[in-house]
CSV table of C-alpha atoms in Angstrom, one decimal:
chain,number,residue,atom,x,y,z
A,7,MET,CA,19.8,2.6,36.9
A,8,LEU,CA,16.1,3.0,37.4
A,9,PHE,CA,15.3,-0.7,37.8
A,10,SER,CA,18.3,-1.6,40.0
A,11,SER,CA,17.8,-2.2,43.7
A,12,PRO,CA,20.6,-0.4,45.6
A,13,ASN,CA,19.7,-2.2,48.9
A,14,ARG,CA,20.3,-5.7,47.5
A,15,GLY,CA,23.4,-4.8,45.4
A,16,THR,CA,22.5,-6.5,42.1
A,17,LYS,CA,21.7,-4.6,39.0
A,18,HIS,CA,19.1,-7.0,37.6
A,19,GLU,CA,16.7,-7.2,40.5
A,20,VAL,CA,13.6,-5.1,39.9
A,21,ARG,CA,11.6,-3.3,42.6
A,22,PRO,CA,8.1,-4.8,42.1
A,23,LYS,CA,6.1,-1.7,43.0
A,24,ILE,CA,8.2,0.6,40.7
A,25,ALA,CA,7.9,-1.8,37.9
A,26,LEU,CA,4.2,-2.2,38.3
A,27,VAL,CA,3.7,1.6,38.3
A,28,LEU,CA,5.9,2.0,35.2
A,29,LEU,CA,4.0,-0.7,33.5
A,30,GLN,CA,0.6,0.8,34.4
A,31,ASN,CA,1.8,4.3,33.1
A,32,GLU,CA,3.1,2.8,29.9
A,33,THR,CA,-0.2,0.9,29.3
A,34,LEU,CA,-2.2,4.0,30.0
A,35,ARG,CA,-0.1,6.1,27.6
A,36,MET,CA,-0.4,3.4,24.9
A,37,THR,CA,-4.2,3.1,25.2
A,38,GLN,CA,-4.6,6.9,25.1
A,39,LYS,CA,-2.6,7.2,21.9
A,40,THR,CA,-4.1,4.2,20.1
A,41,SER,CA,-7.7,4.6,21.1
A,42,CYS,CA,-10.1,4.3,18.2
A,43,PHE,CA,-12.7,6.3,20.1
A,44,GLN,CA,-11.5,9.8,20.7
A,45,ASP,CA,-13.8,12.5,21.8
A,46,ASP,CA,-11.7,15.3,20.3
A,47,ILE,CA,-11.7,15.0,16.5
A,48,SER,CA,-10.2,18.4,15.8
A,49,ASP,CA,-6.9,16.9,14.7
A,50,VAL,CA,-8.5,14.7,12.1
A,51,SER,CA,-7.4,15.7,8.6
A,52,GLU,CA,-9.5,15.7,5.5
A,53,PRO,CA,-10.2,12.4,4.0
A,54,LEU,CA,-7.8,11.2,1.3
A,55,SER,CA,-8.7,10.9,-2.3
A,56,PRO,CA,-9.1,7.4,-3.6
A,57,LEU,CA,-5.8,7.7,-5.5
A,58,ALA,CA,-4.0,9.0,-2.4
A,59,SER,CA,-5.5,6.2,-0.3
A,60,PHE,CA,-4.3,3.6,-2.9
A,61,PHE,CA,-0.8,5.0,-2.7
A,62,GLU,CA,-0.9,4.7,1.1
A,63,TYR,CA,-0.8,0.9,0.6
A,64,LEU,CA,1.3,0.5,-2.6
A,65,SER,CA,4.0,3.1,-2.9
A,66,GLU,CA,5.6,4.3,-6.2
A,67,GLU,CA,8.7,2.5,-5.2
A,68,PHE,CA,6.7,-0.7,-5.2
A,69,PHE,CA,5.6,-0.1,-8.8
A,70,GLU,CA,9.2,0.8,-9.8
A,71,GLU,CA,10.3,-2.6,-8.4
A,72,VAL,CA,7.5,-4.4,-10.2
A,73,ALA,CA,8.5,-2.7,-13.5
A,74,ALA,CA,12.2,-3.6,-13.0
A,75,GLN,CA,11.3,-7.2,-12.2
A,76,THR,CA,8.9,-7.4,-15.2
A,77,ASN,CA,11.6,-6.2,-17.5
A,78,LEU,CA,14.0,-8.7,-16.1
A,79,TYR,CA,11.6,-11.5,-16.4
A,80,SER,CA,10.8,-10.7,-20.1
A,81,VAL,CA,14.5,-10.7,-20.9
A,82,GLN,CA,14.9,-14.1,-19.2
A,83,GLN,CA,12.0,-15.6,-21.0
A,84,SER,CA,12.2,-14.1,-24.5
A,85,LEU,CA,15.6,-12.3,-24.6
A,86,LYS,CA,13.6,-9.1,-25.3
A,87,SER,CA,12.6,-6.5,-22.7
A,88,VAL,CA,9.0,-5.3,-22.6
A,89,ASN,CA,10.5,-1.9,-21.6
A,90,THR,CA,7.9,-1.0,-19.0
A,91,ASN,CA,8.1,1.6,-16.2
A,92,ALA,CA,6.3,2.3,-13.0
A,93,LYS,CA,3.9,4.7,-14.6
A,94,GLU,CA,2.8,2.1,-17.1
A,95,ILE,CA,2.4,-0.6,-14.3
A,96,ILE,CA,0.2,1.9,-12.3
A,97,ARG,CA,-1.9,2.4,-15.4
A,98,LEU,CA,-2.2,-1.4,-15.9
A,99,VAL,CA,-3.3,-1.9,-12.3
A,100,GLY,CA,-5.8,1.0,-12.7
A,101,LEU,CA,-7.2,-0.6,-15.9
A,102,GLN,CA,-7.5,-4.0,-14.1
A,103,VAL,CA,-9.4,-2.4,-11.3
A,104,TRP,CA,-11.9,-0.8,-13.7
A,105,MET,CA,-12.2,-4.1,-15.6
A,106,GLY,CA,-13.1,-5.8,-12.3
A,107,LYS,CA,-15.8,-3.2,-11.7
A,108,LEU,CA,-17.3,-3.2,-15.2
A,109,LYS,CA,-17.1,-7.0,-15.9
A,110,PHE,CA,-17.4,-7.1,-19.7
A,111,PRO,CA,-17.5,-10.6,-21.1
A,112,GLN,CA,-14.3,-10.1,-23.2
A,113,ALA,CA,-11.3,-8.0,-22.3
A,114,LYS,CA,-11.0,-6.6,-25.9
A,115,LEU,CA,-14.4,-5.0,-25.5
A,116,TYR,CA,-12.9,-2.3,-23.1
A,117,TRP,CA,-11.1,-0.9,-26.2
A,118,SER,CA,-14.1,-1.2,-28.5
A,119,ARG,CA,-14.9,2.0,-30.4
A,120,ASN,CA,-18.7,1.2,-30.1
A,121,LEU,CA,-18.6,1.4,-26.4
A,122,SER,CA,-16.4,4.6,-26.4
A,123,LEU,CA,-14.6,4.0,-23.1
A,124,GLU,CA,-11.9,6.6,-23.8
A,125,CYS,CA,-10.2,6.1,-20.5
A,126,PHE,CA,-9.0,2.7,-21.6
A,127,SER,CA,-7.6,3.7,-25.0
A,128,GLU,CA,-6.0,6.8,-23.5
A,129,ALA,CA,-4.3,4.9,-20.7
A,130,MET,CA,-2.9,2.1,-22.8
A,131,THR,CA,-3.4,0.6,-26.2
A,132,ARG,CA,-5.1,-2.8,-26.4
A,133,ASP,CA,-2.1,-4.4,-27.9
A,134,ARG,CA,0.2,-3.1,-25.2
A,135,PHE,CA,-2.2,-4.3,-22.5
A,136,PHE,CA,-2.0,-7.8,-23.9
A,137,THR,CA,1.8,-7.8,-24.3
């Protein structure tokens, strides 16, 4: 065993100098790997698209679970399922992000034909959004 001391005969005693050297080496290795300031940036990949960055934080499995729980909750409350899926939940979140950015005074205005925001009506109908 690396940390045992054969001279003293017990397995759990640690040689202080060896332990200190191992600790210093491990600390050095960790700081080299996790350093935010590296001189060599050749291994840096291309930046992710906004959508890819979004899915780095919230995976598709997360949205599948949200859809399943939403369906379960709707059955528990009204004895009818809203029959949603992960794709629809992702669209809902996307619409809500856009709504937060545009900040219209009323939610129904995002589907107004006068404003012609086709991305809203193509992603989800107004009635489905409010269900």
